[in-house]
Amino acid sequence: MARIVVDPITRIEGHLRIEAEIEGGFIKDAWSSATMFRGIEKILRGRDPRDAWFWTQRFCGVCTTVHSIASVRAVEDALKIKIPPNAQLIRNIIMGIQNVQDHVIHFYHLHALDWVDITSGLKADPTKTAALAASLSDWPNNSATYFKAVQDKVKAFVASGRLGPFANAYWGHPAYKLPPEANLMATAHYLEALEWQKDVIKIHAILGSKNPHPQSFLVGGMSIPIDPDSQNALNADKLMEIKRLLKKAQDFVEKVYIPDLLAVASFYKEWAAIGGGLGNYMSYGEFPDANGNLWFPSGALLDKDLSKVITVDQGKIAEYVDHSWFEGAGTGKGLHPFDGETEVRYTGPKPPYANLDTNAKYSFVKSPRYEEKAMEVGPLARILVAYASGHKETKAVVDLVLGKLGVGAPALFSTLGRTAARGIDALLIAQQTPKWLDELIGNISKGDYRIHNNERWDPSTWPTEAKGYGFHEAPRGALGHWIKIKDQKIQNYQAVVPSTWNASPRDAKGQRGAYEAALVGTPVADANKPLEILRTIHSFDPCLACAVHVMDVDGNEVVRVKVS
Ligand code: NFE
Ligand code: MG
């Protein structure tokens, strides 16, 4: 049996190593390993809880805001702070555009090249490409001249021999199925999305002074003043600029991303039966209104059963370290995050090594479980939970997409389903975010400028001991921060992030994590070029920086695929 290693899997954030056993052209078993560590959870101990969001935000530079919102929510939960409606709406807008931008970047820049062969696009007929694009949407750039210009640009790039981001790919692989025109169209949109994403995220600069890592979060609300008469506050000009950028975001998702997604998916329908994996899904729900009611519902599904949505209880979450490079409790029995530990101890082989001992510890990611069950989190989980809960907007879009692809709901339990759900998520949020802006404008026009609740700002008003948790549906799924406060200081802080769930190694019972389970049964045409592994793993949009709350310290390893 061949054991192949992909390390690091390219186009992800952080270092992820996959080892897979292949037999008869299919993956028989797989192991997911995170190969780097930092440990911000420990750095937080003893600090002021009001500062925690600023530190946790640095877990990652990709989902840059998500660890700030989870953190301020955890502290607000612990200290029983209710934030003003305008702060809630501004948070929703910041998180909403973060999700939309992140999903578009994932589709075009981190995932598309698993499905799109750029080199094939060089052979496309620009006139036919324009006709194809025009049949899908009325996007203004659908002209033959435009596609010819893109083709010439990419040809010049290839001729220069400096391929940059396009260098490490399996061009010409038989698993690429798109006709040249579809490849050229997607390549053009890859380049357009680069420009688009830097523009729409200016909303973070307006509401948070910068991106990545907006600066205006605050326990109790936000620190951005609202004053229609001041140039230094959130005023009418700035609100109109946000409106314009939200429209730009929505237009691109509706007229480029979704049509491309449907066009690409229609050539890869066999992937609706590959990569399903665990079949257990969990979403924490997101986008609270002024009363804290969530727009996307929270819930969990087990064994692909859409008829029963389980209520999520954070008390049922525990992390195991049986196969993770940590010591202490959490072995054999999971630790609830309030009592979680981060005692790192690397016991793996010294690099360079051929294989990890996957019977022992083999990752810096812990294994979170819900009632001892491995769960998949992410846009697919979010959309399935919303769909199964009868969420009106989600149901309408999901049924539309399934209808256009001519497949039923079970097709969603797959690699293709994961990729489609991310687009559906982006569309739903892109259409909803302008409504939160309108609500905010409505509040301001009625004279409500409240943005921060400072009743508990002074630590002398706090109880001696308090604990709380903060949930957020990050682009990659269910994110939770747990905090224990003692004598006004952080006593313990634990984060269980989306990629921790999905990238987790085996637990005490030997149950696979979501990536591992999804790979089992995946066909691999050429073990030397395991494009199919990239497709399924990238469909989760892995972020290992988040998963172990780390940063790459050496950053000098290139793709290594080994067959033994
Ligand atoms: Ni670094 Fe993150 C998101 C979080 S994934 S990207 O979305 O939390 O683990
Ligand atoms: Mg953690």
XYZ file of C-alpha atoms and ligand atoms in Angstrom:
574
model
C 0.000 0.000 0.000
C 1.350 3.439 -0.895
C 1.547 6.016 1.892
C 1.732 9.489 0.451
C 2.651 12.684 2.205
C 1.573 16.156 1.179
C 3.452 18.650 3.323
C 2.596 21.421 3.372
C -0.600 21.338 1.367
C -0.309 24.543 -0.626
C -2.640 27.512 -0.712
C -3.683 27.219 2.916
C -2.892 29.443 5.832
C -0.283 27.824 8.045
C 1.275 24.392 7.833
C -0.852 21.329 7.272
C 0.525 17.898 6.542
C -1.613 15.107 5.192
C -0.526 11.478 5.187
C -2.750 9.116 3.259
C -2.730 5.424 2.488
C -3.787 4.606 -1.022
C -4.998 1.239 -2.180
C -6.431 0.382 -5.586
C -6.607 4.060 -6.591
C -8.591 5.134 -3.505
C -7.651 6.628 -0.127
C -8.048 3.952 2.503
C -7.024 6.002 5.518
C -5.704 9.484 6.239
C -4.078 11.543 8.994
C -4.099 15.302 9.418
C -1.188 16.967 11.173
C -0.428 20.556 12.097
C 3.320 20.939 12.274
C 3.811 24.258 14.042
C 3.030 25.826 17.397
C 2.936 29.140 19.269
C 0.514 29.198 22.153
C -1.226 32.534 22.654
C -3.645 30.924 25.116
C -0.823 30.822 27.659
C 0.402 34.331 26.886
C -3.047 35.574 27.936
C -2.921 34.323 31.507
C -2.622 37.076 34.062
C -3.592 39.817 31.620
C -6.521 42.227 31.698
C -9.600 40.516 30.173
C -10.430 43.756 28.356
C -7.185 43.413 26.391
C -7.715 39.784 25.412
C -9.363 40.561 22.048
C -6.303 42.476 20.947
C -4.056 39.480 21.571
C -6.385 36.785 20.269
C -6.904 38.767 17.075
C -3.284 37.842 16.297
C -4.050 34.119 16.161
C -4.487 34.677 12.470
C -4.182 37.326 9.780
C -6.741 35.753 7.477
C -9.953 35.554 9.478
C -8.595 38.689 11.058
C -11.518 39.955 13.057
C -13.062 36.728 14.235
C -10.932 36.236 17.322
C -11.663 39.752 18.495
C -15.415 39.299 18.356
C -15.306 35.865 20.016
C -13.110 37.361 22.724
C -15.203 40.435 23.519
C -18.301 38.239 23.551
C -16.647 35.860 26.035
C -15.778 38.725 28.387
C -19.225 40.303 27.950
C -20.783 36.932 28.788
C -18.610 36.576 31.880
C -19.351 40.095 33.137
C -22.999 40.117 31.957
C -22.645 43.142 29.709
C -25.325 44.021 27.143
C -24.053 46.052 24.233
C -25.987 48.858 22.473
C -27.867 48.013 19.216
C -25.565 50.162 17.077
C -22.499 48.263 18.313
C -24.245 44.999 17.445
C -25.051 46.264 13.946
C -21.529 47.569 13.327
C -20.127 44.242 14.477
C -22.500 42.436 12.094
C -21.343 44.599 9.193
C -17.658 44.041 10.026
C -18.146 40.283 10.403
C -20.445 40.096 7.395
C -18.017 41.679 4.951
C -15.208 39.614 6.483
C -17.124 36.438 5.616
C -17.957 37.557 2.089
C -14.406 38.698 1.309
C -12.897 35.580 2.841
C -15.181 33.259 0.839
C -14.423 34.996 -2.463
C -10.686 34.859 -1.765
C -11.024 31.198 -0.908
C -12.984 30.325 -4.028
C -10.731 32.150 -6.500
C -7.316 32.263 -4.882
C -7.154 29.258 -2.585
C -9.427 26.695 -4.227
C -10.214 27.477 -7.887
C -6.904 26.204 -9.190
C -7.843 22.730 -7.942
C -10.614 22.819 -10.567
C -9.426 25.387 -13.108
C -6.470 24.686 -15.398
C -4.977 28.088 -16.187
C -2.820 26.670 -18.974
C -5.905 25.332 -20.780
C -7.398 28.841 -20.698
C -4.527 30.030 -22.874
C -6.034 27.990 -25.727
C -9.535 29.418 -25.324
C -11.363 31.440 -27.951
C -12.057 34.847 -26.307
C -15.252 35.336 -28.365
C -16.658 32.016 -27.205
C -15.558 32.831 -23.662
C -17.481 36.103 -23.833
C -20.553 34.222 -25.091
C -20.262 31.718 -22.235
C -19.872 34.494 -19.646
C -22.796 36.477 -21.091
C -24.999 33.374 -20.893
C -24.328 33.261 -17.145
C -24.703 36.903 -16.083
C -24.778 40.506 -17.239
C -21.433 41.402 -15.626
C -20.013 44.380 -17.563
C -16.656 42.712 -18.241
C -18.137 39.954 -20.412
C -16.595 41.071 -23.704
C -14.281 39.249 -26.114
C -11.840 42.182 -25.908
C -11.684 41.831 -22.164
C -11.043 38.097 -22.208
C -8.470 38.506 -25.009
C -6.617 41.082 -22.880
C -6.619 38.731 -19.881
C -5.397 35.871 -22.054
C -2.553 38.019 -23.444
C -1.589 39.102 -19.944
C -1.413 35.505 -18.675
C 0.446 34.386 -21.829
C 3.076 37.075 -21.233
C 3.312 35.966 -17.609
C 3.834 32.323 -18.631
C 6.345 33.330 -21.338
C 8.388 35.207 -18.739
C 8.868 31.883 -16.926
C 8.064 33.514 -13.592
C 4.843 31.787 -12.670
C 4.558 33.100 -9.113
C 1.352 31.832 -7.520
C 0.707 29.593 -10.521
C 4.021 27.750 -10.261
C 3.135 24.763 -8.093
C 0.152 23.165 -9.741
C -0.693 19.970 -11.528
C -1.414 21.642 -14.883
C -2.682 19.216 -17.485
C -3.776 16.687 -14.842
C -6.502 14.381 -16.252
C -8.831 15.285 -13.379
C -9.238 18.826 -14.810
C -12.541 18.802 -16.715
C -13.359 22.382 -17.696
C -13.331 23.413 -21.368
C -10.714 26.088 -22.261
C -13.341 28.868 -22.330
C -14.520 28.131 -18.780
C -10.875 28.041 -17.681
C -10.213 31.452 -19.254
C -13.362 32.934 -17.713
C -12.389 31.697 -14.244
C -8.809 32.942 -14.705
C -10.105 36.421 -15.579
C -12.250 36.411 -12.467
C -9.326 35.190 -10.359
C -7.522 38.395 -11.333
C -10.605 40.578 -10.932
C -11.267 39.152 -7.479
C -7.798 40.281 -6.382
C -8.744 43.897 -7.058
C -12.278 43.529 -5.713
C -11.249 42.041 -2.366
C -8.869 44.859 -1.487
C -11.576 47.390 -2.255
C -14.551 45.929 -0.372
C -12.568 45.312 2.789
C -12.045 49.082 3.092
C -15.218 48.798 5.167
C -12.900 47.511 7.895
C -10.745 50.596 7.491
C -13.791 52.839 7.880
C -15.281 50.992 10.843
C -12.100 49.652 12.397
C -9.303 51.954 11.188
C -7.442 49.159 9.390
C -7.441 45.694 7.889
C -6.262 43.131 8.755
C -6.994 43.407 12.448
C -9.510 46.246 12.828
C -8.892 48.261 15.969
C -12.325 49.405 17.132
C -13.468 46.408 19.180
C -14.145 47.022 22.816
C -15.605 45.007 25.662
C -19.081 46.539 26.002
C -19.445 47.720 22.410
C -17.224 49.430 19.870
C -14.836 52.376 20.119
C -15.953 54.150 16.957
C -17.826 57.365 17.791
C -21.026 58.161 15.904
C -21.528 61.825 15.072
C -23.082 62.980 11.796
C -21.456 66.397 12.263
C -17.884 65.264 12.763
C -15.247 64.292 10.225
C -13.598 62.176 12.918
C -16.620 60.008 13.620
C -18.982 57.697 11.770
C -20.853 60.303 9.738
C -23.132 60.375 6.696
C -20.240 60.368 4.201
C -18.714 57.271 5.724
C -22.039 55.475 5.913
C -22.614 56.175 2.206
C -19.165 54.849 1.351
C -19.926 51.657 3.279
C -23.200 51.372 1.366
C -21.339 51.673 -1.949
C -18.807 49.036 -0.957
C -21.496 46.627 0.279
C -23.260 47.016 -3.074
C -19.988 46.294 -4.836
C -19.561 43.171 -2.711
C -23.092 41.980 -3.402
C -22.803 42.622 -7.168
C -19.638 40.563 -7.480
C -21.067 37.662 -5.495
C -24.323 37.668 -7.459
C -22.879 38.259 -10.925
C -19.460 36.613 -10.832
C -18.912 34.242 -7.889
C -22.237 32.386 -7.964
C -22.378 32.039 -11.791
C -18.748 30.794 -11.801
C -19.471 28.393 -8.967
C -22.462 26.924 -10.792
C -20.577 26.727 -14.093
C -17.563 25.003 -12.549
C -19.687 22.686 -10.380
C -21.681 21.480 -13.376
C -18.483 19.908 -14.776
C -17.574 18.202 -11.514
C -20.822 16.640 -10.347
C -19.078 13.391 -9.426
C -17.598 15.383 -6.522
C -21.092 15.532 -5.038
C -20.529 11.901 -4.063
C -16.943 12.289 -2.788
C -15.526 13.740 0.414
C -18.623 13.652 2.629
C -16.755 12.434 5.684
C -18.195 12.618 9.181
C -21.777 13.570 8.372
C -21.991 15.397 11.743
C -22.334 19.174 11.442
C -22.347 21.970 14.000
C -23.025 25.686 13.764
C -23.079 28.186 16.622
C -25.383 30.541 14.727
C -24.542 34.175 14.004
C -25.544 37.764 13.517
C -27.498 38.749 16.620
C -30.127 41.474 16.500
C -30.524 44.047 19.261
C -32.140 41.394 21.464
C -29.448 38.811 20.819
C -31.631 36.671 18.512
C -29.463 35.036 15.850
C -30.111 35.422 12.134
C -28.356 32.152 11.176
C -29.659 29.582 13.655
C -27.447 27.535 15.941
C -27.675 23.739 15.932
C -26.104 20.403 15.152
C -26.951 17.540 12.807
C -25.846 13.951 13.229
C -25.369 11.228 10.621
C -26.526 13.460 7.730
C -30.025 13.564 9.224
C -31.644 16.829 8.151
C -34.881 16.017 9.975
C -33.483 16.570 13.470
C -31.641 19.709 14.582
C -29.971 19.293 17.973
C -29.592 22.234 20.336
C -25.919 23.066 20.880
C -24.852 23.155 24.532
C -21.347 24.517 25.040
C -21.059 22.365 28.177
C -20.859 19.284 25.962
C -17.644 20.384 24.234
C -14.354 18.801 25.327
C -10.839 18.669 23.873
C -8.650 15.567 23.768
C -4.871 15.448 23.378
C -4.364 11.699 22.960
C -2.846 12.250 19.513
C -1.674 15.831 19.982
C 1.725 17.089 21.091
C 0.474 18.220 24.497
C 0.738 16.696 27.921
C -1.360 16.822 31.067
C -5.046 16.063 31.436
C -7.099 15.714 28.267
C -5.734 12.270 27.540
C -8.334 9.517 27.594
C -10.875 12.008 28.887
C -11.646 15.328 27.221
C -11.307 18.641 29.038
C -14.031 21.260 28.836
C -12.429 24.526 27.604
C -12.999 26.260 30.961
C -10.551 23.722 32.368
C -8.486 23.390 29.191
C -4.696 23.205 29.266
C -2.047 24.166 26.721
C 1.007 22.246 27.908
C 2.879 21.661 24.696
C 5.388 18.830 24.420
C 6.685 17.775 21.038
C 7.369 14.034 20.935
C 7.359 13.564 17.172
C 10.328 12.707 14.965
C 13.147 15.142 14.217
C 12.892 16.585 10.701
C 13.538 15.519 8.040
C 11.421 12.427 8.523
C 9.532 10.155 6.140
C 6.369 9.524 8.112
C 4.803 10.471 11.412
C 3.973 7.739 13.890
C 0.223 8.157 13.603
C -0.419 5.546 16.290
C 1.168 8.021 18.708
C 0.868 11.804 18.907
C 1.058 13.430 15.485
C -0.293 17.007 15.516
C -0.230 20.349 17.327
C -3.994 20.526 16.858
C -6.097 19.196 19.731
C -9.196 17.064 19.131
C -12.359 18.876 20.162
C -15.453 16.703 20.316
C -19.142 17.385 20.984
C -20.579 14.759 23.334
C -17.574 12.705 22.289
C -18.517 13.007 18.610
C -16.295 14.456 15.915
C -18.073 17.315 14.147
C -17.554 19.151 10.872
C -17.892 22.912 11.094
C -17.874 25.583 8.397
C -20.156 27.118 5.785
C -21.593 23.696 4.916
C -22.516 23.043 8.549
C -23.919 26.589 8.847
C -26.022 26.243 5.714
C -27.220 22.698 6.511
C -28.267 23.682 10.037
C -30.069 26.765 8.688
C -31.686 24.719 5.909
C -32.800 21.974 8.298
C -34.101 24.621 10.728
C -36.286 26.107 7.978
C -34.364 29.424 7.785
C -36.341 31.138 5.025
C -33.550 32.909 3.114
C -31.224 29.900 3.275
C -33.898 27.490 2.084
C -34.671 29.668 -0.939
C -31.032 29.937 -2.059
C -30.154 26.291 -1.365
C -33.174 25.052 -3.326
C -32.290 27.388 -6.191
C -28.677 26.163 -6.349
C -29.661 22.488 -6.084
C -32.263 23.028 -8.812
C -29.751 24.696 -11.142
C -27.299 21.835 -10.642
C -30.065 19.244 -10.930
C -29.077 17.478 -7.711
C -30.867 16.756 -4.436
C -29.984 17.848 -0.879
C -27.801 14.730 -0.198
C -25.357 16.120 -2.792
C -24.445 18.706 -0.174
C -22.752 16.056 1.980
C -19.615 16.184 -0.154
C -16.551 18.081 -1.318
C -18.674 19.831 -3.932
C -21.333 20.573 -1.312
C -18.754 22.229 0.910
C -17.583 24.454 -1.928
C -21.158 25.263 -2.996
C -22.243 26.016 0.587
C -19.465 28.587 0.912
C -20.868 30.425 -2.114
C -24.410 30.190 -0.749
C -23.161 31.558 2.584
C -21.422 34.459 0.820
C -24.562 35.274 -1.166
C -26.863 35.189 1.857
C -24.559 37.387 3.920
C -23.827 39.787 1.034
C -27.593 40.296 0.640
C -28.190 40.697 4.368
C -25.369 43.069 5.302
C -26.915 46.142 3.578
C -30.024 45.621 5.709
C -27.970 45.952 8.888
C -26.474 49.129 7.484
C -29.958 50.520 6.788
C -30.963 49.658 10.336
C -27.881 51.447 11.666
C -28.624 54.520 9.545
C -32.220 54.405 10.823
C -31.054 54.377 14.453
C -28.623 57.246 13.874
C -31.234 59.328 12.098
C -33.479 58.899 15.145
C -30.666 60.331 17.279
C -29.392 57.077 18.789
C -25.605 57.486 18.872
C -24.959 54.941 21.647
C -22.015 52.678 20.847
C -20.585 51.531 24.172
C -21.933 50.299 27.491
C -19.404 51.296 30.132
C -21.306 50.083 33.215
C -18.730 47.347 33.819
C -15.677 49.130 32.458
C -14.194 49.672 35.919
C -12.798 46.325 37.152
C -13.751 47.225 40.719
C -17.377 46.560 39.651
C -16.539 42.964 38.689
C -17.108 39.891 40.837
C -13.959 38.258 42.238
C -14.510 35.319 39.933
C -16.384 35.092 36.639
C -16.394 32.921 33.576
C -17.956 33.150 30.148
C -17.776 32.059 26.553
C -18.073 33.794 23.213
C -19.238 32.106 20.032
C -18.864 33.301 16.475
C -19.521 31.716 13.104
C -16.210 32.570 11.448
C -15.766 32.055 7.698
C -14.474 28.548 8.468
C -17.160 27.796 10.999
C -17.882 27.412 14.693
C -15.437 29.410 16.791
C -15.496 29.526 20.573
C -13.445 31.376 23.180
C -13.743 30.537 26.880
C -12.463 32.789 29.647
C -12.120 32.442 33.399
C -11.508 35.680 35.281
C -10.139 35.822 38.821
C -9.213 38.982 40.711
C -9.748 41.076 37.534
C -7.167 39.013 35.627
C -7.380 36.191 33.102
C -7.010 32.929 34.961
C -7.545 30.650 31.989
C -8.277 31.297 28.321
C -9.028 28.648 25.720
C -9.950 28.931 22.063
C -11.463 26.094 20.070
C -11.514 27.329 16.510
C -13.069 26.042 13.285
C -9.906 24.479 11.910
C -9.260 22.839 15.281
C -12.513 20.922 14.782
C -11.902 20.127 11.140
C -8.142 19.455 11.194
C -8.188 17.502 14.439
C -6.315 14.236 14.718
C -7.844 11.043 16.173
C -9.380 11.322 19.650
C -9.197 8.938 22.610
C -11.596 6.547 20.909
C -9.596 6.637 17.677
C -12.330 8.587 15.870
C -11.070 10.559 12.873
C -11.314 14.323 12.575
C -13.263 15.922 9.721
C -10.405 16.188 7.163
C -9.314 12.629 7.876
C -12.818 11.241 7.511
C -13.514 13.239 4.337
C -10.456 11.818 2.590
C -11.411 8.187 3.119
C -12.750 6.779 -0.152
C -11.460 9.645 -2.308
C -10.136 8.424 -5.678
C -6.534 9.351 -6.506
C -5.699 8.968 -10.196
C -1.956 9.576 -9.816
C -0.367 9.197 -6.378
C 2.511 11.432 -7.512
C 0.067 14.248 -8.216
C -2.645 13.942 -5.569
C -4.855 16.731 -6.902
C -7.886 14.999 -5.422
C -6.485 15.361 -1.886
C -6.084 19.079 -2.471
C -9.692 19.335 -3.668
C -11.203 17.773 -0.576
C -8.874 19.397 1.961
C -9.119 22.821 0.345
C -12.931 22.491 0.279
C -12.748 23.016 4.069
C -10.631 26.167 3.619
C -8.078 25.068 6.225
C -6.395 27.597 8.444
C -3.764 26.011 10.587
C -2.598 29.327 11.957
C -5.984 29.597 13.635
C -6.203 25.950 14.537
C -3.181 25.949 16.802
C -3.239 29.716 17.347
C 0.248 29.960 15.918
C 2.542 31.564 13.417
C 4.935 29.924 10.981
C 8.427 30.407 12.321
C 10.610 28.936 9.592
C 8.428 29.243 6.492
C 10.969 27.721 4.165
C 9.575 24.318 3.282
C 8.165 23.790 -0.199
C 5.637 21.255 -1.374
C 6.837 17.745 -0.848
C 4.927 14.792 -2.189
C 6.370 11.426 -1.320
C 5.323 7.985 -2.395
C 6.630 5.037 -0.460
Ni -7.173 31.723 10.351
Fe -10.151 31.114 11.286
C -11.702 31.290 10.393
C -10.872 30.970 12.906
S -10.163 28.962 10.971
S -8.957 31.511 9.471
O -12.587 31.455 9.710
O -11.230 30.892 13.956
O -9.710 28.020 12.097
Mg -7.138 26.062 21.753
